[in-house]
Each structure stands twice: as C-alpha cells, then as structure tokens.
mmCIF file of C-alpha atoms in Angstrom:
data_model
loop_
_atom_site.group_PDB
_atom_site.id
_atom_site.type_symbol
_atom_site.label_atom_id
_atom_site.label_comp_id
_atom_site.label_asym_id
_atom_site.label_seq_id
_atom_site.Cartn_x
_atom_site.Cartn_y
_atom_site.Cartn_z
ATOM 1 C CA MET A 1 75.672 161.106 -61.750
ATOM 2 C CA PHE A 2 76.605 164.343 -60.174
ATOM 3 C CA ASP A 3 74.317 167.094 -60.851
ATOM 4 C CA PHE A 4 76.795 169.685 -61.953
ATOM 5 C CA PRO A 5 76.055 172.724 -64.152
ATOM 6 C CA GLN A 6 77.543 172.650 -67.675
ATOM 7 C CA ARG A 7 80.061 175.039 -68.602
ATOM 8 C CA ASP A 8 78.972 178.109 -70.175
ATOM 9 C CA LEU A 9 80.781 180.883 -72.072
ATOM 10 C CA VAL A 10 79.915 183.930 -70.372
ATOM 11 C CA PHE A 11 80.013 187.580 -71.749
ATOM 12 C CA PHE A 12 79.679 190.395 -69.128
ATOM 13 C CA LEU A 13 77.899 193.550 -70.538
ATOM 14 C CA THR A 14 78.592 196.776 -68.877
ATOM 15 C CA GLN A 15 77.862 199.620 -71.589
ATOM 16 C CA PRO A 16 74.422 200.927 -71.463
ATOM 17 C CA GLU A 17 74.130 200.780 -75.095
ATOM 18 C CA ASP A 18 74.925 197.291 -75.325
ATOM 19 C CA ILE A 19 72.677 196.129 -72.489
ATOM 20 C CA LYS A 20 69.762 198.072 -74.087
ATOM 21 C CA VAL A 21 70.335 195.800 -77.258
ATOM 22 C CA VAL A 22 69.964 192.508 -74.899
ATOM 23 C CA LEU A 23 67.203 193.777 -72.564
ATOM 24 C CA SER A 24 64.979 195.120 -75.358
ATOM 25 C CA SER A 25 65.316 192.185 -77.706
ATOM 26 C CA GLN A 26 61.921 190.268 -78.364
ATOM 27 C CA GLU A 27 64.421 187.189 -79.184
ATOM 28 C CA VAL A 28 66.794 187.100 -76.326
ATOM 29 C CA ILE A 29 64.205 186.088 -73.643
ATOM 30 C CA SER A 30 65.521 183.077 -72.176
ATOM 31 C CA LYS A 31 66.935 183.349 -68.706
ATOM 32 C CA SER A 32 70.198 181.806 -67.473
ATOM 33 C CA GLY A 33 70.666 179.011 -64.816
ATOM 34 C CA ASN A 34 71.393 181.997 -62.195
ATOM 35 C CA TYR A 35 67.639 182.033 -61.612
ATOM 36 C CA ARG A 36 67.240 178.551 -60.558
ATOM 37 C CA VAL A 37 68.168 179.147 -56.903
ATOM 38 C CA ILE A 38 64.962 180.816 -56.332
ATOM 39 C CA LYS A 39 62.803 178.340 -58.294
ATOM 40 C CA PRO A 40 62.084 176.270 -55.245
ATOM 41 C CA TRP A 41 60.240 179.204 -53.573
ATOM 42 C CA LEU A 42 58.629 180.975 -56.748
ATOM 43 C CA GLY A 43 58.209 177.865 -59.167
ATOM 44 C CA GLU A 44 57.520 179.429 -62.723
ATOM 45 C CA GLY A 45 56.419 182.514 -61.849
ATOM 46 C CA LEU A 46 57.114 185.888 -63.956
ATOM 47 C CA LEU A 47 60.679 186.392 -62.579
ATOM 48 C CA THR A 48 61.804 182.869 -63.162
ATOM 49 C CA SER A 49 59.731 181.677 -66.278
ATOM 50 C CA THR A 50 61.387 182.259 -69.623
ATOM 51 C CA GLY A 51 60.854 182.269 -73.482
ATOM 52 C CA ALA A 52 57.390 181.876 -74.528
ATOM 53 C CA LYS A 53 55.970 180.911 -70.994
ATOM 54 C CA TRP A 54 57.290 184.492 -69.833
ATOM 55 C CA GLN A 55 55.455 186.338 -72.718
ATOM 56 C CA LYS A 56 52.330 184.484 -71.874
ATOM 57 C CA ASN A 57 52.606 184.979 -68.253
ATOM 58 C CA ARG A 58 53.403 188.868 -68.774
ATOM 59 C CA LYS A 59 50.410 189.526 -71.181
ATOM 60 C CA LEU A 60 48.209 187.766 -68.509
ATOM 61 C CA LEU A 61 49.375 189.617 -65.509
ATOM 62 C CA THR A 62 49.507 192.962 -67.328
ATOM 63 C CA PRO A 63 46.114 194.265 -66.023
ATOM 64 C CA ALA A 64 47.395 193.540 -62.277
ATOM 65 C CA PHE A 65 50.065 196.394 -62.629
ATOM 66 C CA HIS A 66 47.392 199.072 -63.634
ATOM 67 C CA PHE A 67 47.687 202.133 -61.986
ATOM 68 C CA ASN A 68 43.992 202.082 -60.837
ATOM 69 C CA ILE A 69 44.994 199.147 -58.821
ATOM 70 C CA LEU A 70 48.108 200.262 -57.255
ATOM 71 C CA LYS A 71 46.745 203.716 -56.137
ATOM 72 C CA GLN A 72 44.018 201.975 -54.015
ATOM 73 C CA PHE A 73 46.741 201.093 -51.439
ATOM 74 C CA GLN A 74 48.094 204.798 -50.846
ATOM 75 C CA VAL A 75 46.306 204.486 -47.554
ATOM 76 C CA VAL A 76 47.914 201.109 -46.694
ATOM 77 C CA MET A 77 51.310 202.578 -47.403
ATOM 78 C CA GLU A 78 50.690 205.640 -45.467
ATOM 79 C CA ASP A 79 49.617 203.620 -42.219
ATOM 80 C CA CYS A 80 52.626 201.141 -42.556
ATOM 81 C CA SER A 81 54.871 204.384 -43.229
ATOM 82 C CA ASP A 82 53.324 205.952 -40.012
ATOM 83 C CA ILE A 83 54.283 202.639 -37.697
ATOM 84 C CA LEU A 84 58.027 202.758 -39.613
ATOM 85 C CA VAL A 85 58.491 206.411 -38.463
ATOM 86 C CA ARG A 86 57.231 205.733 -34.811
ATOM 87 C CA LYS A 87 59.952 202.671 -34.845
ATOM 88 C CA PHE A 88 62.558 204.938 -36.096
ATOM 89 C CA SER A 89 61.824 207.639 -33.534
ATOM 90 C CA GLU A 90 62.042 205.048 -30.756
ATOM 91 C CA VAL A 91 65.852 204.246 -31.726
ATOM 92 C CA ALA A 92 66.809 207.723 -32.801
ATOM 93 C CA ASN A 93 69.339 208.832 -30.109
ATOM 94 C CA GLY A 94 72.103 210.424 -32.174
ATOM 95 C CA LYS A 95 74.139 207.350 -32.687
ATOM 96 C CA SER A 96 74.411 205.200 -35.864
ATOM 97 C CA VAL A 97 71.459 202.816 -36.413
ATOM 98 C CA ASP A 98 71.072 199.693 -38.914
ATOM 99 C CA ILE A 99 67.876 200.904 -40.587
ATOM 100 C CA TYR A 100 67.488 197.675 -42.690
ATOM 101 C CA PRO A 101 65.777 195.349 -40.355
ATOM 102 C CA PHE A 102 63.137 198.419 -39.806
ATOM 103 C CA ILE A 103 62.738 198.724 -43.556
ATOM 104 C CA THR A 104 62.337 194.926 -44.538
ATOM 105 C CA LEU A 105 59.651 194.416 -42.016
ATOM 106 C CA TYR A 106 57.603 197.855 -43.199
ATOM 107 C CA ALA A 107 57.922 196.510 -46.875
ATOM 108 C CA LEU A 108 56.822 192.857 -45.743
ATOM 109 C CA ASP A 109 53.587 194.830 -44.316
ATOM 110 C CA VAL A 110 52.992 196.644 -47.438
ATOM 111 C CA ILE A 111 53.536 193.779 -49.758
ATOM 112 C CA CYS A 112 51.324 191.273 -47.595
ATOM 113 C CA GLU A 113 48.538 193.609 -47.789
ATOM 114 C CA THR A 114 48.912 194.623 -51.402
ATOM 115 C CA ALA A 115 49.994 191.461 -52.860
ATOM 116 C CA MET A 116 47.846 189.051 -50.739
ATOM 117 C CA GLY A 117 45.203 191.213 -49.090
ATOM 118 C CA ILE A 118 46.020 190.186 -45.737
ATOM 119 C CA LYS A 119 47.590 192.029 -42.592
ATOM 120 C CA LYS A 120 50.731 190.525 -41.297
ATOM 121 C CA ASN A 121 51.757 193.096 -38.895
ATOM 122 C CA ALA A 122 55.377 192.422 -39.483
ATOM 123 C CA GLN A 123 56.519 195.433 -37.709
ATOM 124 C CA GLU A 124 54.744 194.956 -34.650
ATOM 125 C CA ASN A 125 55.083 191.227 -34.300
ATOM 126 C CA SER A 126 58.637 190.469 -36.258
ATOM 127 C CA GLU A 127 58.931 187.057 -34.452
ATOM 128 C CA SER A 128 55.676 185.398 -36.210
ATOM 129 C CA GLU A 129 56.207 182.205 -38.066
ATOM 130 C CA TYR A 130 55.536 183.614 -41.544
ATOM 131 C CA VAL A 131 57.732 186.704 -41.059
ATOM 132 C CA ARG A 132 60.752 184.510 -39.842
ATOM 133 C CA ALA A 133 60.135 182.004 -42.732
ATOM 134 C CA VAL A 134 60.388 185.109 -45.149
ATOM 135 C CA LYS A 135 63.663 186.125 -43.618
ATOM 136 C CA LYS A 136 65.018 182.506 -43.732
ATOM 137 C CA ILE A 137 64.443 181.969 -47.239
ATOM 138 C CA CYS A 138 65.630 185.309 -48.369
ATOM 139 C CA GLU A 139 69.076 184.415 -46.446
ATOM 140 C CA ILE A 140 69.415 181.123 -47.978
ATOM 141 C CA THR A 141 68.724 182.640 -51.327
ATOM 142 C CA HIS A 142 71.318 185.249 -50.919
ATOM 143 C CA ARG A 143 73.680 182.825 -49.495
ATOM 144 C CA ARG A 144 73.426 180.490 -52.467
ATOM 145 C CA SER A 145 73.620 183.276 -55.032
ATOM 146 C CA PHE A 146 77.063 184.271 -53.682
ATOM 147 C CA SER A 147 78.515 180.946 -53.104
ATOM 148 C CA MET A 148 80.225 178.845 -55.821
ATOM 149 C CA VAL A 149 79.648 175.633 -53.792
ATOM 150 C CA LEU A 150 75.918 176.023 -52.697
ATOM 151 C CA ARG A 151 75.036 177.213 -56.152
ATOM 152 C CA ILE A 152 75.780 173.430 -57.373
ATOM 153 C CA PRO A 153 72.599 171.676 -56.392
ATOM 154 C CA PHE A 154 74.727 168.462 -55.609
ATOM 155 C CA PHE A 155 76.522 170.315 -52.728
ATOM 156 C CA PHE A 156 73.550 172.333 -51.730
ATOM 157 C CA ASN A 157 71.515 169.011 -51.251
ATOM 158 C CA LEU A 158 74.280 167.749 -48.726
ATOM 159 C CA SER A 159 74.435 171.048 -46.933
ATOM 160 C CA SER A 160 72.250 171.675 -43.828
ATOM 161 C CA TYR A 161 70.667 174.712 -45.748
ATOM 162 C CA ARG A 162 68.701 172.079 -47.758
ATOM 163 C CA GLN A 163 66.495 170.633 -44.994
ATOM 164 C CA VAL A 164 66.083 174.526 -43.631
ATOM 165 C CA GLN A 165 64.835 175.425 -47.159
ATOM 166 C CA ASP A 166 62.443 172.598 -47.225
ATOM 167 C CA ASP A 167 60.993 173.449 -43.881
ATOM 168 C CA THR A 168 60.723 176.925 -44.558
ATOM 169 C CA LEU A 169 59.158 176.624 -48.031
ATOM 170 C CA LYS A 170 56.576 174.383 -46.413
ATOM 171 C CA ILE A 171 55.471 177.280 -43.918
ATOM 172 C CA LEU A 172 55.591 179.817 -46.842
ATOM 173 C CA HIS A 173 53.799 177.692 -49.616
ATOM 174 C CA ASN A 174 51.080 176.831 -47.303
ATOM 175 C CA GLU A 175 50.274 180.047 -45.912
ATOM 176 C CA THR A 176 49.784 181.347 -49.757
ATOM 177 C CA ARG A 177 47.647 178.449 -50.471
ATOM 178 C CA ARG A 178 45.581 179.064 -47.256
ATOM 179 C CA VAL A 179 45.239 182.751 -48.233
ATOM 180 C CA ILE A 180 44.214 181.854 -51.978
ATOM 181 C CA GLN A 181 41.283 179.846 -50.502
ATOM 182 C CA LEU A 182 40.119 182.597 -47.985
ATOM 183 C CA ARG A 183 40.343 185.307 -50.615
ATOM 184 C CA ARG A 184 38.340 182.904 -53.240
ATOM 185 C CA LYS A 185 35.885 182.598 -50.554
ATOM 186 C CA ALA A 186 35.600 186.339 -49.776
ATOM 187 C CA LEU A 187 35.229 187.258 -53.659
ATOM 188 C CA GLU A 188 32.329 184.621 -54.124
ATOM 189 C CA ASN A 189 29.638 187.197 -53.523
ATOM 190 C CA LEU A 190 31.587 190.179 -55.112
ATOM 191 C CA ASP A 191 30.048 190.636 -58.865
ATOM 192 C CA ILE A 192 33.047 192.388 -60.407
ATOM 193 C CA ASN A 193 35.181 191.694 -63.557
ATOM 194 C CA THR A 194 38.477 192.790 -64.309
ATOM 195 C CA THR A 195 37.426 195.365 -67.044
ATOM 196 C CA GLU A 196 35.161 197.149 -64.578
ATOM 197 C CA ILE A 197 38.050 197.446 -62.044
ATOM 198 C CA LEU A 198 40.364 199.025 -64.667
ATOM 199 C CA ASN A 199 37.896 201.209 -65.958
ATOM 200 C CA GLU A 200 35.969 202.603 -63.086
ATOM 201 C CA ALA A 201 38.967 204.258 -61.037
ATOM 202 C CA SER A 202 36.478 206.500 -59.188
ATOM 203 C CA SER A 203 34.325 204.008 -58.088
ATOM 204 C CA MET A 204 37.035 201.596 -56.971
ATOM 205 C CA LEU A 205 38.669 204.245 -54.739
ATOM 206 C CA GLY A 206 35.242 204.865 -53.017
ATOM 207 C CA MET A 207 34.970 200.892 -52.236
ATOM 208 C CA LYS A 208 35.775 199.984 -48.644
ATOM 209 C CA LYS A 209 37.071 196.392 -50.028
ATOM 210 C CA ARG A 210 40.469 196.968 -51.754
ATOM 211 C CA LEU A 211 41.355 194.397 -54.227
ATOM 212 C CA ALA A 212 44.828 192.947 -53.894
ATOM 213 C CA PHE A 213 46.997 191.464 -56.498
ATOM 214 C CA LEU A 214 45.942 188.189 -55.563
ATOM 215 C CA ASP A 215 42.210 189.225 -55.969
ATOM 216 C CA MET A 216 42.803 190.215 -59.445
ATOM 217 C CA LEU A 217 44.189 186.778 -60.231
ATOM 218 C CA LEU A 218 41.444 185.284 -58.781
ATOM 219 C CA ILE A 219 38.903 187.071 -60.535
ATOM 220 C CA ALA A 220 40.757 186.434 -63.991
ATOM 221 C CA GLN A 221 40.701 182.716 -63.121
ATOM 222 C CA ARG A 222 36.853 182.989 -62.675
ATOM 223 C CA GLU A 223 36.488 184.700 -66.005
ATOM 224 C CA GLY A 224 38.308 181.696 -67.672
ATOM 225 C CA LYS A 225 41.875 182.495 -67.903
ATOM 226 C CA ASP A 226 44.474 179.952 -67.902
ATOM 227 C CA LEU A 227 45.388 180.246 -64.183
ATOM 228 C CA SER A 228 45.627 177.046 -61.956
ATOM 229 C CA ASP A 229 45.776 177.624 -58.161
ATOM 230 C CA GLU A 230 49.559 176.540 -58.195
ATOM 231 C CA HIS A 231 50.189 179.174 -60.952
ATOM 232 C CA ILE A 232 48.515 181.863 -58.952
ATOM 233 C CA ARG A 233 50.566 180.737 -55.850
ATOM 234 C CA GLU A 234 53.650 180.987 -57.760
ATOM 235 C CA GLU A 235 52.879 184.469 -59.076
ATOM 236 C CA VAL A 236 51.939 185.836 -55.443
ATOM 237 C CA ASP A 237 55.067 184.454 -54.018
ATOM 238 C CA THR A 238 56.984 186.037 -56.779
ATOM 239 C CA PHE A 239 55.518 189.468 -55.915
ATOM 240 C CA MET A 240 55.995 188.769 -52.022
ATOM 241 C CA PHE A 241 59.940 188.204 -52.845
ATOM 242 C CA GLU A 242 60.154 191.030 -55.450
ATOM 243 C CA GLY A 243 58.073 193.501 -53.505
ATOM 244 C CA HIS A 244 59.969 192.844 -50.205
ATOM 245 C CA ASP A 245 63.300 192.115 -50.898
ATOM 246 C CA THR A 246 64.404 194.502 -53.593
ATOM 247 C CA THR A 247 62.296 197.360 -52.418
ATOM 248 C CA SER A 248 63.823 197.096 -48.827
ATOM 249 C CA SER A 249 67.098 197.274 -50.606
ATOM 250 C CA ALA A 250 66.200 200.399 -52.565
ATOM 251 C CA ILE A 251 64.465 202.347 -49.573
ATOM 252 C CA ALA A 252 67.223 201.409 -47.179
ATOM 253 C CA PHE A 253 70.112 202.857 -49.476
ATOM 254 C CA THR A 254 68.192 205.974 -50.438
ATOM 255 C CA ILE A 255 67.602 206.963 -46.894
ATOM 256 C CA TYR A 256 71.418 205.866 -46.262
ATOM 257 C CA LEU A 257 72.471 208.370 -49.098
ATOM 258 C CA LEU A 258 70.217 211.152 -48.017
ATOM 259 C CA SER A 259 71.620 211.058 -44.526
ATOM 260 C CA HIS A 260 75.243 211.468 -45.994
ATOM 261 C CA HIS A 261 73.919 214.524 -48.194
ATOM 262 C CA PRO A 262 71.975 216.955 -46.069
ATOM 263 C CA MET A 263 71.307 219.413 -48.831
ATOM 264 C CA GLU A 264 69.732 216.862 -51.022
ATOM 265 C CA GLN A 265 67.919 215.551 -47.927
ATOM 266 C CA GLN A 266 66.535 219.022 -47.472
ATOM 267 C CA LEU A 267 65.273 219.480 -50.904
ATOM 268 C CA ALA A 268 63.639 216.193 -50.993
ATOM 269 C CA TYR A 269 61.975 216.879 -47.982
ATOM 270 C CA GLU A 270 60.808 220.144 -48.949
ATOM 271 C CA GLU A 271 59.250 218.888 -52.162
ATOM 272 C CA ALA A 272 57.454 216.291 -50.165
ATOM 273 C CA LYS A 273 55.833 218.975 -47.978
ATOM 274 C CA ASP A 274 54.881 220.880 -51.136
ATOM 275 C CA TYR A 275 53.049 217.851 -52.356
ATOM 276 C CA GLU A 276 51.287 217.047 -49.275
ATOM 277 C CA GLY A 277 47.700 215.869 -50.127
ATOM 278 C CA ARG A 278 49.123 215.535 -53.851
ATOM 279 C CA GLU A 279 51.008 212.319 -53.678
ATOM 280 C CA LEU A 280 49.908 210.739 -56.571
ATOM 281 C CA GLU A 281 51.408 213.638 -58.688
ATOM 282 C CA THR A 282 55.097 212.901 -59.845
ATOM 283 C CA MET A 283 57.632 214.280 -57.373
ATOM 284 C CA LYS A 284 60.465 215.092 -59.842
ATOM 285 C CA TYR A 285 63.483 215.569 -57.426
ATOM 286 C CA LEU A 286 62.442 212.626 -54.940
ATOM 287 C CA GLU A 287 62.203 210.480 -58.337
ATOM 288 C CA ALA A 288 65.509 211.566 -59.349
ATOM 289 C CA VAL A 289 67.029 210.904 -55.751
ATOM 290 C CA ILE A 290 65.699 207.391 -56.048
ATOM 291 C CA LYS A 291 66.764 206.762 -59.418
ATOM 292 C CA GLU A 292 70.565 207.866 -58.514
ATOM 293 C CA SER A 293 70.451 205.643 -55.330
ATOM 294 C CA LEU A 294 69.332 202.702 -57.687
ATOM 295 C CA ARG A 295 72.331 203.626 -59.868
ATOM 296 C CA ILE A 296 74.886 203.589 -57.052
ATOM 297 C CA TYR A 297 73.436 200.638 -55.216
ATOM 298 C CA PRO A 298 71.138 198.631 -57.591
ATOM 299 C CA SER A 299 68.750 196.359 -56.015
ATOM 300 C CA VAL A 300 69.405 193.722 -58.767
ATOM 301 C CA PRO A 301 73.134 193.747 -59.332
ATOM 302 C CA PHE A 302 72.716 191.624 -62.699
ATOM 303 C CA TYR A 303 70.330 190.231 -65.310
ATOM 304 C CA SER A 304 71.403 187.230 -67.355
ATOM 305 C CA ARG A 305 69.887 185.884 -70.437
ATOM 306 C CA MET A 306 70.933 182.969 -72.543
#
C-alpha cells in the first residue's frame, strides 16, 4: 500500500480577526500534517507535538522561557555579534553582498550556547561536521515543504534525499545526546533547583556558569519531572531549529529592509546608541522595525491546524 496522504478540505484564513479566533482557541490545537516533514529531526517536541501532549509540554517548559534565564546570555550574544560585524567588515566593499550565510552562522553560534551550553564557533569554522549537518537538514526540510512530490513519504523515501537525511540526522541526534551526557555530568555537583534559578536573578547574573536551556531541562528531570532523555533531545533539537532558522530569516530581512530605508536605519542606529549600556530596556523604534520586517517577510509563512 502506498503511503499517500488523505485528501483534506483546506480553508485559508487571511483576515487577522479570523486567524485570532483559531490561534487563541483552546480547542483547535491539533496541528496538521504539514508539520510531519520536520518530525524526523525534532520528534515530538514543542513545535511538532499536538493536542494534550502539546499542552503538557508547554506547561513543563514554561520556566525555561523565563527572562531571568534569557538575560544571562546577553554577553554571549554580544560576543557573537562582534564576530559578525567583523565578518561583515571583511566583505564590505561597496558592492551588494549576500548577508544570509553570515547571519545563519551567527544565529547558530548563539543558539548552540544558549540552548545546549556549548560553543560551536560556526562563524569561524563553517565547515565543521555539525554545522554542515544543520545546513543540510534545513535545506532538505525546506525542499520538502515546497515540493508536492517530496511531501509524500512514498516518493521522498525513493529519492536520494532520504539517505542524505538519515546520515545527517545521525550526526545531529548523536551530537545532542553526547551534549546531554556532558551537561548532566557538569550539573552533578551544582546544588541548585528551578525555583532558585527563577527567583534569584541577581545571584544568577553573578554566576560564572550560565545555565542553558538544556541545563534547565536536566535540572527539572532531576527534580522528578516527566522528562526522558529522548524527550529532552527532542526539545533541544526543536530549539536548535527554531532559534537558528527562523531567527536567521528575521535578522537578514530586517537588515535588508534597513539597507533600503536609510532614514529608518539612522533612527534605529541613534536609538541603539542612546540605549548603550541599557540594552535590557525596550527599544521601541527598533522593536517596531523588527515587527514591520516580520509583517512584510514572515519567518513562518503559515500556521496550520486541524
């Protein structure tokens, strides 16, 4: 029997009022088959899980999204940004430059350290096995998403992409599992719990050891939360994908649009200068620029629900 998808009746909603009804619903939470092309990599993580399982996962992971966790990594992001600016300076010669390859390596460096707690130095070593594997799986995922033929599992399994995907996923999954074991060992002698992490922002900011997203999951697992190693692997890989792919798109398109609007670019630059040393405060104009960029060039062009 061929594994062809069932025929579905599809409604396309484009009006914000209609979309709000669907996306804010507590009942319409089952995701469509469009998400299955990324399941080989992400498994049943937060992006691909659905229904009751999604609700359980979201509640379990909420502490990891806390601002006190995120702001520890300001220095990491600044260091990675310094490298990015240097890379841009090396190719800035008055001619048009494709900035996306630079942005995607920058985002990969940031997400590796914030999600997994490890340095990959993707900007300085873009040909490492792991960096190439991330690029390849993103390429295959995008290709399947926009191909009527490759979206059908039967035809995808007959294509050369299937073997490439299997080889690539072996590299990615093995690396995440390896890092899980390394981080667990590093956390063995760290006497800290999730409540302390969230409540004691000042002491956390003074710690030399930053706690990555993976560390939060491992500490929660140690406290008895329903988290297997494979579930942790799925969530970390989900963050690797979401924090690298969509963020790269948003940053690249924002810079592209600013390059075409020098007046707005100058206003954003002046606001950033005014807020130097106060980067944790809200930069209202820059936020508006980013939101407008996402409106024109959305990183995720559609959501789909059953």
